[in-house]
Amino acid sequence: MPNIGSYDERIKDFDWSISEKELGYKDGDVINIGWYCSDRICQMGKADKLALLWENATGREKNYTFNDVRLASNTIGSFLRGLGINDGDRVCLFLDKIPELYLGFLGILKIGAVAQPLFSAFGDESLYVRLANAETTAIITQRKHVAKVRKIRDQMPYLKHIIVVDYDGRKPLREREIAFSLEEQTPVEDLEIFPTKAESTSVLHYTSGTTGQPKGVQHVHYSLISQYLTAKWVLDLRDDDIYWCTADPGWVTGTSYGIIAPWSLGITQCVQDAGFSAEAWYRFIQKRKVTVWYSAPTAIRSLMKAGEEIVKKFDLSCLRHLASVGEPLNAEAVIWSERVFGHAFLDTYWQTETGSIMLTNFPGMKIKPGSMGKAFPGVEATVLDPKTYEPLTEPGQVGLIGFKPGWPAMMRGYWNNEATYKGKFHNGWYLSGDRSSIDREGYFWFTGRDDDVINTGGHLVSPFEVESALLEHEAVAESAVVAKPDEVNMEVVKAFVALKPGFEANADLELKIMNFIRKKLSPLAMPQEIEYVNSLPKTRSGKIMRRVLHAKEWNEEVGDLSTLEDDE
Ligand code: PRX
């Protein structure tokens, strides 16, 4: 019997107080995610239970019990407090998937500071705009990433501390840089946990939009109420599970379901700090005896590409429950996983902004491959008419996905960007920016995004950010960036570029431009293809019409071109 029991029964009298009660929380109490994920689990008698099984690509391994997690997060929290970091200060985690990332996250929360995890492959420009927006006080990083921080630190007087967790003493540290080694510190047994309340800010995750700089999605400690229960009912986590969430905590899946949810449930989780390879993943599942696996469609499609023969080399009978998030999970992937692993990947839909799973397939429910499933109990979801923002009533009609605000993990704002936040609400609904239809039985079917944001392998890339970075290259006069179809990543970044006079459109320059973006922004934002053009399609007011280029890439109708400049 799955944890949720019967979905139909659960939705009848659902109340989030179910989760509050299980967590021992009452309205007005102190609620601190750092404490819930470590101290509370120890108090419940699981101090010696394994919390984290960690390994990297070179075969190094480290294990942590819940008591180790409690002590390590205390130690990091105490160190930060000793530096003068206060509640509400933003502390960035700019780390690979090493233990300090997971332990530091809880340490930051324990002192009431705000955790700002950023993907460690970000280049200096991507890092800078996010730190500048948040006016981040401290950054916790590794030797290998310090150079990127050094490049931008002089533009950030508010960045008071650059903490290096693996300093080896070889090259001198500079002003504001400080070494911190978890292993060399005396563990802090008692840390005064900051008495955060439900509405205290906990995490700041940056996400990309169509226009403007990335937005800092602001979450609060009360989000735990959603994250705990969704993990229990959707991921079906149980006491003896070994859980593997493949997401990097630089992104919301890696924090909500890669730190907070499993540890608040006292579940053992494993982490592999290594790149993707089908063989390495299967070996990891076999070795760690993974029972519950939360991953993403691009990874699943890559596994499909690697074929079924390789699966047979491993004993994956430990697997019990599989789920996916981040992009559309095609029906073939659902059917394939059922055949090959004996369990179908269940699709879940949510966003950085929603903080927790919103639409989902539940264990035990009838699965319709290709559908995102139904709304989580307590989540009121619909599709809206794009003009009137009234719910569409006919099954099968495509509209904008809307959620009634009020679930615990809903973002509380975009950092310093009230106008964009407000623009997300219409007629009492929060609009996710995606389109879907709902069938007769209440299943949601994703049809696409409602903006130009590119979802490449589950990571959102802003065409605006890439275009702006392209313009900084000496050869680029104009550019337009759109999604291009891709077998594995669904979409990849493609750039149309008009060159300045004197530059020759050739393959060598294409590579140089690609690399320029990879270093400045990230490997994800790097265009996989650059097409040289003489000019770009524009509206009469001079705005580049990405949709014309997009339609060409996807072999779609271009639609109304009446405002196109070239038509004049
Ligand atoms: O477009 C939707 C897509 O990913 C977006 C959210 O991205 P992000 O904030 O980075 O969070 C990703 C992980 C929670 C959504 O607006 N998306 C997410 N899940 C699905 C999806 N698209 C289709 N099907 C899904 N299951």
PDB file of N, CA and C and ligand atoms in Angstrom, residues 207 252-253 324-329 347-353 372 432 434 446 449 455 458 460, ligand 1:
ATOM      1  N   THR A 207      16.090  31.896 -11.145  1.00  0.00           N
ATOM      2  CA  THR A 207      15.503  31.251 -12.313  1.00  0.00           C
ATOM      3  C   THR A 207      15.430  32.269 -13.450  1.00  0.00           C
ATOM      4  N   VAL A 252      16.283  23.969  -7.876  1.00  0.00           N
ATOM      5  CA  VAL A 252      15.324  23.754  -6.791  1.00  0.00           C
ATOM      6  C   VAL A 252      15.062  22.275  -6.471  1.00  0.00           C
ATOM      7  N   THR A 253      15.093  21.401  -7.468  1.00  0.00           N
ATOM      8  CA  THR A 253      14.847  19.985  -7.167  1.00  0.00           C
ATOM      9  C   THR A 253      15.901  19.462  -6.195  1.00  0.00           C
ATOM     10  N   SER A 324      10.081  11.536 -12.011  1.00  0.00           N
ATOM     11  CA  SER A 324      10.816  12.421 -12.916  1.00  0.00           C
ATOM     12  C   SER A 324      10.257  13.838 -12.841  1.00  0.00           C
ATOM     13  N   VAL A 325      11.108  14.825 -13.115  1.00  0.00           N
ATOM     14  CA  VAL A 325      10.657  16.221 -13.146  1.00  0.00           C
ATOM     15  C   VAL A 325      11.554  17.064 -14.031  1.00  0.00           C
ATOM     16  N   GLY A 326      11.017  18.187 -14.492  1.00  0.00           N
ATOM     17  CA  GLY A 326      11.857  19.199 -15.133  1.00  0.00           C
ATOM     18  C   GLY A 326      11.500  19.522 -16.558  1.00  0.00           C
ATOM     19  N   GLU A 327      10.977  18.553 -17.279  1.00  0.00           N
ATOM     20  CA  GLU A 327      10.597  18.758 -18.680  1.00  0.00           C
ATOM     21  C   GLU A 327       9.509  17.748 -18.977  1.00  0.00           C
ATOM     22  N   PRO A 328       8.910  17.871 -20.165  1.00  0.00           N
ATOM     23  CA  PRO A 328       7.909  16.872 -20.528  1.00  0.00           C
ATOM     24  C   PRO A 328       8.530  15.476 -20.557  1.00  0.00           C
ATOM     25  N   LEU A 329       7.867  14.550 -19.910  1.00  0.00           N
ATOM     26  CA  LEU A 329       8.329  13.154 -19.929  1.00  0.00           C
ATOM     27  C   LEU A 329       7.500  12.428 -20.984  1.00  0.00           C
ATOM     28  N   ASP A 347       5.698  10.916 -13.770  1.00  0.00           N
ATOM     29  CA  ASP A 347       5.971  12.325 -14.055  1.00  0.00           C
ATOM     30  C   ASP A 347       5.439  13.209 -12.937  1.00  0.00           C
ATOM     31  N   THR A 348       6.254  14.206 -12.548  1.00  0.00           N
ATOM     32  CA  THR A 348       5.808  15.223 -11.591  1.00  0.00           C
ATOM     33  C   THR A 348       6.070  16.590 -12.215  1.00  0.00           C
ATOM     34  N   TYR A 349       5.200  17.539 -11.955  1.00  0.00           N
ATOM     35  CA  TYR A 349       5.337  18.880 -12.523  1.00  0.00           C
ATOM     36  C   TYR A 349       5.363  19.909 -11.412  1.00  0.00           C
ATOM     37  N   TRP A 350       6.336  20.760 -11.438  1.00  0.00           N
ATOM     38  CA  TRP A 350       6.383  21.906 -10.527  1.00  0.00           C
ATOM     39  C   TRP A 350       7.461  22.856 -11.007  1.00  0.00           C
ATOM     40  N   GLN A 351       7.766  23.888 -10.216  1.00  0.00           N
ATOM     41  CA  GLN A 351       8.702  24.920 -10.652  1.00  0.00           C
ATOM     42  C   GLN A 351       9.497  25.454  -9.465  1.00  0.00           C
ATOM     43  N   THR A 352      10.530  26.207  -9.773  1.00  0.00           N
ATOM     44  CA  THR A 352      11.268  26.904  -8.716  1.00  0.00           C
ATOM     45  C   THR A 352      10.268  27.717  -7.885  1.00  0.00           C
ATOM     46  N   GLU A 353       9.359  28.377  -8.556  1.00  0.00           N
ATOM     47  CA  GLU A 353       8.401  29.255  -7.874  1.00  0.00           C
ATOM     48  C   GLU A 353       7.422  28.499  -6.973  1.00  0.00           C
ATOM     49  N   MET A 372       0.938  14.567 -17.048  1.00  0.00           N
ATOM     50  CA  MET A 372       1.605  14.993 -15.804  1.00  0.00           C
ATOM     51  C   MET A 372       0.821  14.552 -14.583  1.00  0.00           C
ATOM     52  N   SER A 432       1.702  29.781 -14.033  1.00  0.00           N
ATOM     53  CA  SER A 432       3.031  29.168 -14.053  1.00  0.00           C
ATOM     54  C   SER A 432       3.810  29.536 -15.304  1.00  0.00           C
ATOM     55  N   ASP A 434       3.111  28.065 -18.211  1.00  0.00           N
ATOM     56  CA  ASP A 434       3.049  26.894 -19.092  1.00  0.00           C
ATOM     57  C   ASP A 434       1.623  26.690 -19.583  1.00  0.00           C
ATOM     58  N   PHE A 446       0.686  18.438 -20.692  1.00  0.00           N
ATOM     59  CA  PHE A 446       1.534  19.600 -20.995  1.00  0.00           C
ATOM     60  C   PHE A 446       1.581  19.842 -22.500  1.00  0.00           C
ATOM     61  N   ARG A 449       5.555  25.847 -23.165  1.00  0.00           N
ATOM     62  CA  ARG A 449       5.687  27.061 -22.357  1.00  0.00           C
ATOM     63  C   ARG A 449       4.954  28.196 -23.053  1.00  0.00           C
ATOM     64  N   ASN A 455      14.016  25.451 -22.397  1.00  0.00           N
ATOM     65  CA  ASN A 455      14.197  24.406 -21.383  1.00  0.00           C
ATOM     66  C   ASN A 455      15.120  23.348 -21.982  1.00  0.00           C
ATOM     67  N   GLY A 458      16.074  20.241 -18.954  1.00  0.00           N
ATOM     68  CA  GLY A 458      15.488  20.543 -17.647  1.00  0.00           C
ATOM     69  C   GLY A 458      15.994  21.845 -17.046  1.00  0.00           C
ATOM     70  N   LEU A 460      16.353  25.945 -17.340  1.00  0.00           N
ATOM     71  CA  LEU A 460      15.779  27.075 -18.054  1.00  0.00           C
ATOM     72  C   LEU A 460      16.875  28.064 -18.438  1.00  0.00           C
TER      73      LEU A 460
HETATM   74  O1  PRX B   1       8.077  24.586 -18.161  1.00  0.00           O
HETATM   75  C1  PRX B   1       7.911  23.764 -17.026  1.00  0.00           C
HETATM   76  C2  PRX B   1       9.045  22.759 -16.944  1.00  0.00           C
HETATM   77  O2  PRX B   1      10.054  23.355 -16.150  1.00  0.00           O
HETATM   78  C3  PRX B   1       9.598  24.630 -15.685  1.00  0.00           C
HETATM   79  C4  PRX B   1      10.107  24.894 -14.302  1.00  0.00           C
HETATM   80  O3  PRX B   1      11.481  24.931 -14.325  1.00  0.00           O
HETATM   81  P1  PRX B   1      12.273  25.197 -12.988  1.00  0.00           P
HETATM   82  O4  PRX B   1      11.708  26.372 -12.295  1.00  0.00           O
HETATM   83  O5  PRX B   1      13.727  25.232 -13.344  1.00  0.00           O
HETATM   84  O6  PRX B   1      11.982  23.945 -12.083  1.00  0.00           O
HETATM   85  C5  PRX B   1      12.277  22.672 -12.571  1.00  0.00           C
HETATM   86  C6  PRX B   1      12.124  21.614 -11.515  1.00  0.00           C
HETATM   87  C7  PRX B   1      11.033  21.740 -10.561  1.00  0.00           C
HETATM   88  C8  PRX B   1       8.095  24.552 -15.751  1.00  0.00           C
HETATM   89  O7  PRX B   1       7.514  25.832 -15.770  1.00  0.00           O
HETATM   90  N1  PRX B   1       8.609  21.515 -16.301  1.00  0.00           N
HETATM   91  C9  PRX B   1       8.827  21.089 -15.040  1.00  0.00           C
HETATM   92  N2  PRX B   1       8.281  19.871 -14.842  1.00  0.00           N
HETATM   93  C10 PRX B   1       7.680  19.522 -15.993  1.00  0.00           C
HETATM   94  C11 PRX B   1       7.871  20.571 -16.922  1.00  0.00           C
HETATM   95  N3  PRX B   1       7.360  20.530 -18.163  1.00  0.00           N
HETATM   96  C12 PRX B   1       6.651  19.448 -18.518  1.00  0.00           C
HETATM   97  N4  PRX B   1       6.437  18.401 -17.690  1.00  0.00           N
HETATM   98  C13 PRX B   1       6.930  18.388 -16.427  1.00  0.00           C
HETATM   99  N5  PRX B   1       6.718  17.353 -15.621  1.00  0.00           N
END
